[in-house]
PDB file of C-alpha atoms in Angstrom:
ATOM      1  CA  MET A   1     -15.053   5.813 -18.066  1.00  0.00           C
ATOM      2  CA  ARG A   2     -12.588   3.805 -20.090  1.00  0.00           C
ATOM      3  CA  ILE A   3      -9.831   2.881 -17.671  1.00  0.00           C
ATOM      4  CA  GLY A   4      -6.475   1.145 -17.980  1.00  0.00           C
ATOM      5  CA  PHE A   5      -5.315  -0.661 -14.853  1.00  0.00           C
ATOM      6  CA  ALA A   6      -1.789  -2.008 -14.257  1.00  0.00           C
ATOM      7  CA  GLY A   7      -1.134  -4.371 -11.360  1.00  0.00           C
ATOM      8  CA  LEU A   8      -3.788  -6.974 -10.556  1.00  0.00           C
ATOM      9  CA  GLY A   9      -2.391  -8.456  -7.351  1.00  0.00           C
ATOM     10  CA  VAL A  10      -3.997  -8.742  -3.921  1.00  0.00           C
ATOM     11  CA  MET A  11      -4.699  -5.003  -3.888  1.00  0.00           C
ATOM     12  CA  GLY A  12      -5.096  -4.050  -7.536  1.00  0.00           C
ATOM     13  CA  GLY A  13      -7.239  -7.018  -8.540  1.00  0.00           C
ATOM     14  CA  PRO A  14     -10.106  -6.207  -6.152  1.00  0.00           C
ATOM     15  CA  MET A  15      -9.802  -2.471  -6.848  1.00  0.00           C
ATOM     16  CA  ALA A  16     -10.110  -3.009 -10.599  1.00  0.00           C
ATOM     17  CA  GLY A  17     -13.031  -5.334  -9.950  1.00  0.00           C
ATOM     18  CA  HIS A  18     -14.867  -2.604  -8.038  1.00  0.00           C
ATOM     19  CA  LEU A  19     -14.425  -0.281 -11.023  1.00  0.00           C
ATOM     20  CA  ILE A  20     -16.139  -2.826 -13.273  1.00  0.00           C
ATOM     21  CA  LYS A  21     -18.996  -3.255 -10.810  1.00  0.00           C
ATOM     22  CA  ALA A  22     -19.397   0.536 -10.854  1.00  0.00           C
ATOM     23  CA  GLY A  23     -19.945   0.404 -14.613  1.00  0.00           C
ATOM     24  CA  HIS A  24     -16.536   1.369 -15.966  1.00  0.00           C
ATOM     25  CA  GLU A  25     -14.782  -0.360 -18.864  1.00  0.00           C
ATOM     26  CA  VAL A  26     -11.458  -1.623 -17.491  1.00  0.00           C
ATOM     27  CA  ARG A  27      -8.516  -3.017 -19.437  1.00  0.00           C
ATOM     28  CA  GLY A  28      -6.241  -4.852 -17.028  1.00  0.00           C
ATOM     29  CA  PHE A  29      -2.506  -5.495 -17.372  1.00  0.00           C
ATOM     30  CA  ASN A  30      -0.316  -7.568 -15.087  1.00  0.00           C
ATOM     31  CA  ARG A  31       3.300  -8.576 -15.617  1.00  0.00           C
ATOM     32  CA  SER A  32       2.077 -12.142 -15.182  1.00  0.00           C
ATOM     33  CA  PRO A  33      -0.310 -12.568 -18.157  1.00  0.00           C
ATOM     34  CA  ALA A  34      -1.960 -15.605 -16.562  1.00  0.00           C
ATOM     35  CA  LYS A  35      -3.043 -13.512 -13.590  1.00  0.00           C
ATOM     36  CA  ALA A  36      -4.445 -10.809 -15.875  1.00  0.00           C
ATOM     37  CA  ARG A  37      -6.386 -13.381 -17.922  1.00  0.00           C
ATOM     38  CA  ALA A  38      -7.795 -14.962 -14.775  1.00  0.00           C
ATOM     39  CA  TRP A  39      -8.833 -11.538 -13.482  1.00  0.00           C
ATOM     40  CA  ALA A  40     -10.554 -10.692 -16.781  1.00  0.00           C
ATOM     41  CA  GLU A  41     -12.461 -13.974 -16.799  1.00  0.00           C
ATOM     42  CA  ALA A  42     -13.564 -13.545 -13.186  1.00  0.00           C
ATOM     43  CA  THR A  43     -14.650  -9.907 -13.415  1.00  0.00           C
ATOM     44  CA  GLY A  44     -15.678  -9.270 -17.008  1.00  0.00           C
ATOM     45  CA  GLY A  45     -12.736  -6.944 -17.532  1.00  0.00           C
ATOM     46  CA  VAL A  46     -10.666  -6.793 -20.705  1.00  0.00           C
ATOM     47  CA  PHE A  47      -7.278  -8.519 -20.792  1.00  0.00           C
ATOM     48  CA  ALA A  48      -4.378  -6.304 -21.925  1.00  0.00           C
ATOM     49  CA  ALA A  49      -1.097  -7.964 -22.873  1.00  0.00           C
ATOM     50  CA  THR A  50       0.927  -4.758 -22.428  1.00  0.00           C
ATOM     51  CA  PRO A  51       0.633  -1.412 -20.622  1.00  0.00           C
ATOM     52  CA  ALA A  52       0.188   0.213 -24.033  1.00  0.00           C
ATOM     53  CA  GLU A  53      -2.848  -1.974 -24.765  1.00  0.00           C
ATOM     54  CA  ALA A  54      -4.337  -1.045 -21.411  1.00  0.00           C
ATOM     55  CA  ALA A  55      -3.757   2.659 -22.109  1.00  0.00           C
ATOM     56  CA  GLU A  56      -5.344   2.813 -25.574  1.00  0.00           C
ATOM     57  CA  GLY A  57      -8.205   5.293 -25.451  1.00  0.00           C
ATOM     58  CA  ALA A  58      -8.095   5.468 -21.641  1.00  0.00           C
ATOM     59  CA  GLU A  59      -9.382   8.560 -19.879  1.00  0.00           C
ATOM     60  CA  LEU A  60      -7.812   7.223 -16.694  1.00  0.00           C
ATOM     61  CA  PHE A  61      -4.809   4.943 -16.198  1.00  0.00           C
ATOM     62  CA  ILE A  62      -4.386   3.483 -12.715  1.00  0.00           C
ATOM     63  CA  LEU A  63      -1.300   1.752 -11.331  1.00  0.00           C
ATOM     64  CA  CYS A  64      -0.976  -0.494  -8.286  1.00  0.00           C
ATOM     65  CA  VAL A  65       2.411  -2.167  -8.761  1.00  0.00           C
ATOM     66  CA  GLY A  66       5.502  -2.801  -6.643  1.00  0.00           C
ATOM     67  CA  ASN A  67       8.090  -0.041  -6.506  1.00  0.00           C
ATOM     68  CA  ASP A  68       9.621   2.992  -8.213  1.00  0.00           C
ATOM     69  CA  ASP A  69      11.125   1.006 -11.076  1.00  0.00           C
ATOM     70  CA  ASP A  70       7.828  -0.790 -11.746  1.00  0.00           C
ATOM     71  CA  VAL A  71       5.935   2.506 -11.955  1.00  0.00           C
ATOM     72  CA  ARG A  72       8.555   4.063 -14.200  1.00  0.00           C
ATOM     73  CA  GLY A  73       8.504   1.061 -16.522  1.00  0.00           C
ATOM     74  CA  VAL A  74       4.703   0.926 -16.811  1.00  0.00           C
ATOM     75  CA  VAL A  75       4.246   4.668 -17.377  1.00  0.00           C
ATOM     76  CA  THR A  76       7.041   4.727 -19.966  1.00  0.00           C
ATOM     77  CA  ALA A  77       5.427   1.813 -21.795  1.00  0.00           C
ATOM     78  CA  ALA A  78       1.901   3.279 -21.625  1.00  0.00           C
ATOM     79  CA  ILE A  79       2.422   6.973 -22.307  1.00  0.00           C
ATOM     80  CA  ASP A  80       2.679   6.781 -26.100  1.00  0.00           C
ATOM     81  CA  ALA A  81      -0.636   4.918 -26.347  1.00  0.00           C
ATOM     82  CA  ALA A  82      -2.560   7.072 -23.877  1.00  0.00           C
ATOM     83  CA  PRO A  83      -4.583   9.925 -25.366  1.00  0.00           C
ATOM     84  CA  ALA A  84      -3.787  13.527 -24.473  1.00  0.00           C
ATOM     85  CA  GLY A  85      -5.501  14.494 -21.251  1.00  0.00           C
ATOM     86  CA  CYS A  86      -5.318  11.014 -19.736  1.00  0.00           C
ATOM     87  CA  VAL A  87      -4.974  11.098 -15.957  1.00  0.00           C
ATOM     88  CA  PHE A  88      -2.397   8.661 -14.551  1.00  0.00           C
ATOM     89  CA  VAL A  89      -3.209   7.750 -10.943  1.00  0.00           C
ATOM     90  CA  ASP A  90      -0.562   5.790  -9.064  1.00  0.00           C
ATOM     91  CA  HIS A  91      -1.656   3.864  -5.972  1.00  0.00           C
ATOM     92  CA  THR A  92       1.794   2.292  -5.527  1.00  0.00           C
ATOM     93  CA  THR A  93       3.776   3.388  -2.478  1.00  0.00           C
ATOM     94  CA  THR A  94       6.895   5.009  -3.958  1.00  0.00           C
ATOM     95  CA  SER A  95       9.315   7.826  -3.333  1.00  0.00           C
ATOM     96  CA  ALA A  96       8.052  11.387  -3.676  1.00  0.00           C
ATOM     97  CA  ARG A  97      10.945  11.926  -6.060  1.00  0.00           C
ATOM     98  CA  LEU A  98       9.537   9.307  -8.441  1.00  0.00           C
ATOM     99  CA  ALA A  99       6.109  10.974  -8.355  1.00  0.00           C
ATOM    100  CA  ARG A 100       7.624  14.285  -9.427  1.00  0.00           C
ATOM    101  CA  GLU A 101       9.586  12.563 -12.192  1.00  0.00           C
ATOM    102  CA  MET A 102       6.442  10.883 -13.520  1.00  0.00           C
ATOM    103  CA  ALA A 103       4.484  14.137 -13.391  1.00  0.00           C
ATOM    104  CA  GLU A 104       7.145  15.769 -15.524  1.00  0.00           C
ATOM    105  CA  MET A 105       7.095  12.875 -17.996  1.00  0.00           C
ATOM    106  CA  THR A 106       3.324  12.726 -18.396  1.00  0.00           C
ATOM    107  CA  GLY A 107       3.143  16.504 -18.651  1.00  0.00           C
ATOM    108  CA  ARG A 108       5.291  16.394 -21.781  1.00  0.00           C
ATOM    109  CA  TRP A 109       2.519  14.255 -23.362  1.00  0.00           C
ATOM    110  CA  SER A 110      -0.230  16.655 -22.197  1.00  0.00           C
ATOM    111  CA  SER A 111      -1.352  14.178 -19.559  1.00  0.00           C
ATOM    112  CA  TRP A 112      -1.584  14.335 -15.765  1.00  0.00           C
ATOM    113  CA  PHE A 113      -0.015  12.351 -12.932  1.00  0.00           C
ATOM    114  CA  VAL A 114      -1.511  11.974  -9.461  1.00  0.00           C
ATOM    115  CA  ASP A 115       0.399  10.133  -6.735  1.00  0.00           C
ATOM    116  CA  ALA A 116      -2.306   8.483  -4.660  1.00  0.00           C
ATOM    117  CA  PRO A 117      -1.041   5.803  -2.251  1.00  0.00           C
ATOM    118  CA  VAL A 118      -3.661   4.021  -0.196  1.00  0.00           C
ATOM    119  CA  SER A 119      -4.143   2.734   3.321  1.00  0.00           C
ATOM    120  CA  GLY A 120      -6.407  -0.101   4.389  1.00  0.00           C
ATOM    121  CA  GLY A 121      -4.568  -3.167   3.117  1.00  0.00           C
ATOM    122  CA  GLN A 122      -5.969  -6.163   1.309  1.00  0.00           C
ATOM    123  CA  ALA A 123      -9.122  -6.178   3.426  1.00  0.00           C
ATOM    124  CA  GLY A 124      -9.800  -2.549   2.542  1.00  0.00           C
ATOM    125  CA  ALA A 125      -9.250  -3.228  -1.150  1.00  0.00           C
ATOM    126  CA  GLU A 126     -11.628  -6.189  -1.122  1.00  0.00           C
ATOM    127  CA  ALA A 127     -14.294  -4.246   0.781  1.00  0.00           C
ATOM    128  CA  GLY A 128     -13.876  -1.087  -1.315  1.00  0.00           C
ATOM    129  CA  GLN A 129     -12.977   0.867   1.820  1.00  0.00           C
ATOM    130  CA  LEU A 130      -9.508   2.266   1.144  1.00  0.00           C
ATOM    131  CA  SER A 131      -8.244   5.668   2.239  1.00  0.00           C
ATOM    132  CA  VAL A 132      -6.520   7.586  -0.554  1.00  0.00           C
ATOM    133  CA  MET A 133      -3.988  10.354   0.050  1.00  0.00           C
ATOM    134  CA  ALA A 134      -3.356  12.224  -3.199  1.00  0.00           C
ATOM    135  CA  GLY A 135      -0.779  14.663  -4.504  1.00  0.00           C
ATOM    136  CA  GLY A 136      -0.912  16.514  -7.796  1.00  0.00           C
ATOM    137  CA  ASP A 137      -3.124  18.864  -9.756  1.00  0.00           C
ATOM    138  CA  ALA A 138      -6.526  19.365  -8.107  1.00  0.00           C
ATOM    139  CA  GLU A 139      -8.339  19.407 -11.449  1.00  0.00           C
ATOM    140  CA  ALA A 140      -6.774  16.094 -12.470  1.00  0.00           C
ATOM    141  CA  LEU A 141      -7.804  14.526  -9.166  1.00  0.00           C
ATOM    142  CA  SER A 142     -11.363  15.823  -9.540  1.00  0.00           C
ATOM    143  CA  ARG A 143     -11.578  14.137 -12.950  1.00  0.00           C
ATOM    144  CA  ALA A 144     -10.402  10.816 -11.486  1.00  0.00           C
ATOM    145  CA  GLU A 145     -12.278  10.980  -8.183  1.00  0.00           C
ATOM    146  CA  PRO A 146     -15.659   9.631  -9.363  1.00  0.00           C
ATOM    147  CA  ALA A 147     -13.927   6.410 -10.441  1.00  0.00           C
ATOM    148  CA  LEU A 148     -11.702   6.188  -7.359  1.00  0.00           C
ATOM    149  CA  LYS A 149     -14.784   6.286  -5.138  1.00  0.00           C
ATOM    150  CA  ALA A 150     -15.594   2.769  -6.365  1.00  0.00           C
ATOM    151  CA  TYR A 151     -13.029   1.361  -3.902  1.00  0.00           C
ATOM    152  CA  SER A 152     -12.412   4.243  -1.486  1.00  0.00           C
ATOM    153  CA  LYS A 153     -14.087   5.469   1.676  1.00  0.00           C
ATOM    154  CA  ALA A 154     -12.020   8.667   1.785  1.00  0.00           C
ATOM    155  CA  ILE A 155     -10.003  10.642  -0.769  1.00  0.00           C
ATOM    156  CA  LYS A 156      -7.927  13.568   0.471  1.00  0.00           C
ATOM    157  CA  HIS A 157      -5.972  15.997  -1.703  1.00  0.00           C
ATOM    158  CA  MET A 158      -2.739  16.699   0.177  1.00  0.00           C
ATOM    159  CA  GLY A 159      -1.101  19.264  -2.107  1.00  0.00           C
ATOM    160  CA  PRO A 160       1.278  19.271  -5.078  1.00  0.00           C
ATOM    161  CA  VAL A 161       2.653  16.135  -6.695  1.00  0.00           C
ATOM    162  CA  GLY A 162       4.629  14.057  -4.195  1.00  0.00           C
ATOM    163  CA  SER A 163       2.428  15.097  -1.262  1.00  0.00           C
ATOM    164  CA  GLY A 164       0.463  11.872  -1.372  1.00  0.00           C
ATOM    165  CA  GLN A 165       3.604   9.786  -1.021  1.00  0.00           C
ATOM    166  CA  LEU A 166       4.893  11.972   1.804  1.00  0.00           C
ATOM    167  CA  THR A 167       1.578  11.516   3.627  1.00  0.00           C
ATOM    168  CA  LYS A 168       1.788   7.743   3.145  1.00  0.00           C
ATOM    169  CA  MET A 169       5.216   7.896   4.784  1.00  0.00           C
ATOM    170  CA  VAL A 170       3.585   9.525   7.815  1.00  0.00           C
ATOM    171  CA  ASN A 171       1.076   6.657   7.831  1.00  0.00           C
ATOM    172  CA  GLN A 172       3.837   4.036   7.830  1.00  0.00           C
ATOM    173  CA  ILE A 173       5.757   5.807  10.609  1.00  0.00           C
ATOM    174  CA  CYS A 174       2.623   5.672  12.765  1.00  0.00           C
ATOM    175  CA  ILE A 175       1.985   2.009  12.012  1.00  0.00           C
ATOM    176  CA  ALA A 176       5.581   0.952  12.739  1.00  0.00           C
ATOM    177  CA  GLY A 177       5.516   2.453  16.216  1.00  0.00           C
ATOM    178  CA  VAL A 178       2.058   1.155  17.099  1.00  0.00           C
ATOM    179  CA  VAL A 179       2.773  -2.418  15.956  1.00  0.00           C
ATOM    180  CA  GLN A 180       6.012  -2.562  17.936  1.00  0.00           C
ATOM    181  CA  GLY A 181       4.176  -1.315  21.026  1.00  0.00           C
ATOM    182  CA  LEU A 182       1.495  -3.966  20.563  1.00  0.00           C
ATOM    183  CA  ALA A 183       4.094  -6.689  20.070  1.00  0.00           C
ATOM    184  CA  GLU A 184       5.762  -5.740  23.344  1.00  0.00           C
ATOM    185  CA  ALA A 185       2.421  -5.492  25.149  1.00  0.00           C
ATOM    186  CA  VAL A 186       1.256  -8.931  24.004  1.00  0.00           C
ATOM    187  CA  THR A 187       4.607 -10.475  24.933  1.00  0.00           C
ATOM    188  CA  PHE A 188       4.534  -8.809  28.358  1.00  0.00           C
ATOM    189  CA  ALA A 189       0.987 -10.040  29.029  1.00  0.00           C
ATOM    190  CA  GLN A 190       1.964 -13.594  28.132  1.00  0.00           C
ATOM    191  CA  ALA A 191       5.093 -13.469  30.286  1.00  0.00           C
ATOM    192  CA  ALA A 192       3.010 -12.176  33.193  1.00  0.00           C
ATOM    193  CA  GLY A 193       0.658 -15.131  32.903  1.00  0.00           C
ATOM    194  CA  LEU A 194      -2.370 -13.024  31.959  1.00  0.00           C
ATOM    195  CA  ASP A 195      -5.267 -14.142  29.772  1.00  0.00           C
ATOM    196  CA  THR A 196      -4.515 -12.132  26.630  1.00  0.00           C
ATOM    197  CA  ASP A 197      -8.158 -12.139  25.495  1.00  0.00           C
ATOM    198  CA  ALA A 198      -9.186 -10.681  28.849  1.00  0.00           C
ATOM    199  CA  VAL A 199      -6.390  -8.106  28.623  1.00  0.00           C
ATOM    200  CA  TYR A 200      -7.650  -7.052  25.199  1.00  0.00           C
ATOM    201  CA  ASP A 201     -11.182  -6.648  26.544  1.00  0.00           C
ATOM    202  CA  ALA A 202      -9.860  -4.525  29.399  1.00  0.00           C
ATOM    203  CA  VAL A 203      -7.567  -2.161  27.487  1.00  0.00           C
ATOM    204  CA  SER A 204      -9.156  -1.909  24.038  1.00  0.00           C
ATOM    205  CA  LYS A 205     -11.998   0.286  25.294  1.00  0.00           C
ATOM    206  CA  GLY A 206      -9.660   3.004  26.549  1.00  0.00           C
ATOM    207  CA  ALA A 207      -6.804   5.178  25.364  1.00  0.00           C
ATOM    208  CA  ALA A 208      -4.761   2.205  24.113  1.00  0.00           C
ATOM    209  CA  GLN A 209      -7.339   1.325  21.451  1.00  0.00           C
ATOM    210  CA  SER A 210      -6.256   1.361  17.786  1.00  0.00           C
ATOM    211  CA  TRP A 211      -7.080  -0.338  14.496  1.00  0.00           C
ATOM    212  CA  GLN A 212      -3.978  -2.459  14.911  1.00  0.00           C
ATOM    213  CA  MET A 213      -5.058  -3.570  18.376  1.00  0.00           C
ATOM    214  CA  ASP A 214      -8.584  -4.425  17.222  1.00  0.00           C
ATOM    215  CA  ASN A 215      -7.379  -6.394  14.207  1.00  0.00           C
ATOM    216  CA  ARG A 216      -4.022  -7.860  15.258  1.00  0.00           C
ATOM    217  CA  TRP A 217      -3.888  -8.308  19.055  1.00  0.00           C
ATOM    218  CA  LYS A 218      -5.530 -11.739  19.172  1.00  0.00           C
ATOM    219  CA  THR A 219      -3.681 -13.110  16.155  1.00  0.00           C
ATOM    220  CA  MET A 220      -0.392 -11.832  17.581  1.00  0.00           C
ATOM    221  CA  ALA A 221      -1.138 -13.678  20.818  1.00  0.00           C
ATOM    222  CA  ARG A 222      -1.805 -16.884  18.861  1.00  0.00           C
ATOM    223  CA  GLY A 223       1.367 -16.489  16.794  1.00  0.00           C
ATOM    224  CA  GLU A 224      -0.562 -16.165  13.518  1.00  0.00           C
ATOM    225  CA  PHE A 225       1.116 -13.967  10.924  1.00  0.00           C
ATOM    226  CA  GLU A 226      -0.015 -15.354   7.590  1.00  0.00           C
ATOM    227  CA  PHE A 227      -2.167 -12.479   6.369  1.00  0.00           C
ATOM    228  CA  GLY A 228      -2.025  -8.754   5.794  1.00  0.00           C
ATOM    229  CA  PHE A 229       0.804  -6.516   4.586  1.00  0.00           C
ATOM    230  CA  ALA A 230       4.083  -8.431   4.180  1.00  0.00           C
ATOM    231  CA  VAL A 231       7.281  -7.587   6.043  1.00  0.00           C
ATOM    232  CA  ASP A 232       9.187  -7.273   2.754  1.00  0.00           C
ATOM    233  CA  TRP A 233       6.825  -4.528   1.627  1.00  0.00           C
ATOM    234  CA  MET A 234       6.949  -2.758   4.978  1.00  0.00           C
ATOM    235  CA  ARG A 235      10.741  -2.685   4.834  1.00  0.00           C
ATOM    236  CA  LYS A 236      10.517  -1.224   1.330  1.00  0.00           C
ATOM    237  CA  ASP A 237       8.201   1.492   2.629  1.00  0.00           C
ATOM    238  CA  LEU A 238      10.327   2.236   5.696  1.00  0.00           C
ATOM    239  CA  GLY A 239      13.363   2.498   3.434  1.00  0.00           C
ATOM    240  CA  LEU A 240      11.558   5.259   1.526  1.00  0.00           C
ATOM    241  CA  VAL A 241      10.652   6.936   4.825  1.00  0.00           C
ATOM    242  CA  LEU A 242      14.217   6.904   6.137  1.00  0.00           C
ATOM    243  CA  GLU A 243      15.625   8.144   2.827  1.00  0.00           C
ATOM    244  CA  GLU A 244      13.205  11.070   2.861  1.00  0.00           C
ATOM    245  CA  ALA A 245      13.987  11.763   6.526  1.00  0.00           C
ATOM    246  CA  ARG A 246      17.689  12.023   5.746  1.00  0.00           C
ATOM    247  CA  ALA A 247      16.860  14.554   3.038  1.00  0.00           C
ATOM    248  CA  ASN A 248      14.533  16.726   5.142  1.00  0.00           C
ATOM    249  CA  GLY A 249      16.436  16.498   8.418  1.00  0.00           C
ATOM    250  CA  SER A 250      13.859  14.532  10.406  1.00  0.00           C
ATOM    251  CA  HIS A 251      15.182  12.350  13.235  1.00  0.00           C
ATOM    252  CA  LEU A 252      13.227   9.095  13.208  1.00  0.00           C
ATOM    253  CA  ALA A 253      14.988   7.014  15.848  1.00  0.00           C
ATOM    254  CA  LEU A 254      12.019   4.731  16.598  1.00  0.00           C
ATOM    255  CA  THR A 255      11.226   4.143  12.918  1.00  0.00           C
ATOM    256  CA  ALA A 256      14.851   3.233  12.192  1.00  0.00           C
ATOM    257  CA  LEU A 257      14.863   0.839  15.155  1.00  0.00           C
ATOM    258  CA  VAL A 258      11.643  -0.882  14.057  1.00  0.00           C
ATOM    259  CA  ASP A 259      13.071  -1.225  10.555  1.00  0.00           C
ATOM    260  CA  GLN A 260      16.009  -3.125  12.117  1.00  0.00           C
ATOM    261  CA  PHE A 261      13.561  -5.329  14.014  1.00  0.00           C
ATOM    262  CA  TYR A 262      11.819  -6.169  10.735  1.00  0.00           C
ATOM    263  CA  SER A 263      15.183  -7.180   9.287  1.00  0.00           C
ATOM    264  CA  GLU A 264      15.441  -9.686  12.160  1.00  0.00           C
ATOM    265  CA  VAL A 265      11.998 -11.047  11.255  1.00  0.00           C
ATOM    266  CA  GLN A 266      13.195 -11.488   7.664  1.00  0.00           C
ATOM    267  CA  ALA A 267      16.219 -13.404   8.962  1.00  0.00           C
ATOM    268  CA  MET A 268      13.824 -15.674  10.895  1.00  0.00           C
ATOM    269  CA  GLY A 269      12.170 -16.595   7.594  1.00  0.00           C
ATOM    270  CA  GLY A 270       9.298 -14.154   8.003  1.00  0.00           C
ATOM    271  CA  ALA A 271       9.737 -12.072   4.858  1.00  0.00           C
ATOM    272  CA  ARG A 272       6.170 -12.832   3.758  1.00  0.00           C
ATOM    273  CA  TRP A 273       4.612 -12.739   7.225  1.00  0.00           C
ATOM    274  CA  ASP A 274       2.434  -9.713   7.909  1.00  0.00           C
ATOM    275  CA  THR A 275       3.701  -6.697   9.795  1.00  0.00           C
ATOM    276  CA  SER A 276       2.333  -7.872  13.154  1.00  0.00           C
ATOM    277  CA  SER A 277       5.082 -10.524  13.103  1.00  0.00           C
ATOM    278  CA  LEU A 278       7.223  -8.182  15.183  1.00  0.00           C
ATOM    279  CA  ALA A 279       5.655 -10.238  17.970  1.00  0.00           C
ATOM    280  CA  ALA A 280       7.276 -13.406  16.574  1.00  0.00           C
ATOM    281  CA  ARG A 281      10.693 -11.865  17.105  1.00  0.00           C
ATOM    282  CA  LEU A 282       9.925 -11.280  20.791  1.00  0.00           C
ATOM    283  CA  GLN A 283       8.206 -14.634  21.266  1.00  0.00           C
ATOM    284  CA  ASP A 284      11.245 -16.357  19.785  1.00  0.00           C
ATOM    285  CA  ARG A 285      13.458 -14.675  22.382  1.00  0.00           C
ATOM    286  CA  ARG A 286      11.287 -16.058  25.204  1.00  0.00           C
ATOM    287  CA  ARG A 287      11.795 -19.674  24.119  1.00  0.00           C
ATOM    288  CA  PRO A 288      14.316 -21.641  26.248  1.00  0.00           C
TER     289      PRO A 288
END
């Protein structure tokens, strides 16, 4: 397929690279042209100076950018150049409202929009093992799915446009609660004088086991937070969650509390630390 790709950062860059390895022709755009040129040189992709250049002749246009405004700006800039029938697939985590707005816009140009946020983080993008939760027209998703499999281990159609973003919100609610529980558990183990590696070995084989425990327990215990999904981005996502909860009447007391805890981590200078840095907030409180 001929594919336009917007957003070549720590997630999008590897994802677009997997598409090239799978045999697709990919034109890559990034708001930093130097990053897009470097990506093209490293992968054999085609540098695009604008979203419109990336969209020319594209059967599929994929986005992995920052927020609602970024998606709106890229789609608006690309839509005139994209041929009729182009499928826009957005892997950015945004509001469900934005997904519906973009579906309406692309529909006026006889194109499709699929909101398809991902889970798996930078490691999943690099390994080609992301989980995709998609909302939108089933036919449009089926046309895009062969390409998306280049970097995905699972692709699930969740329902009409916006459903993918709502499912991603569920994902972030789950992560917020689990990471806070782990942060408290690690801090408790340290305060109790236990060997945290031994504690992990004891509890990770039972009901307490989780991906977060397997991948973040030991680094939490060592106070290492320089990798993974940044606190700034998690707060952006939780803001979307809490906005949607206010609209649908959900009561998310724990999620709102963890969002406040992340604001404390930001105030500590941890805006770019990964989400497991909730432990840093508790460790800081233990210092004399």
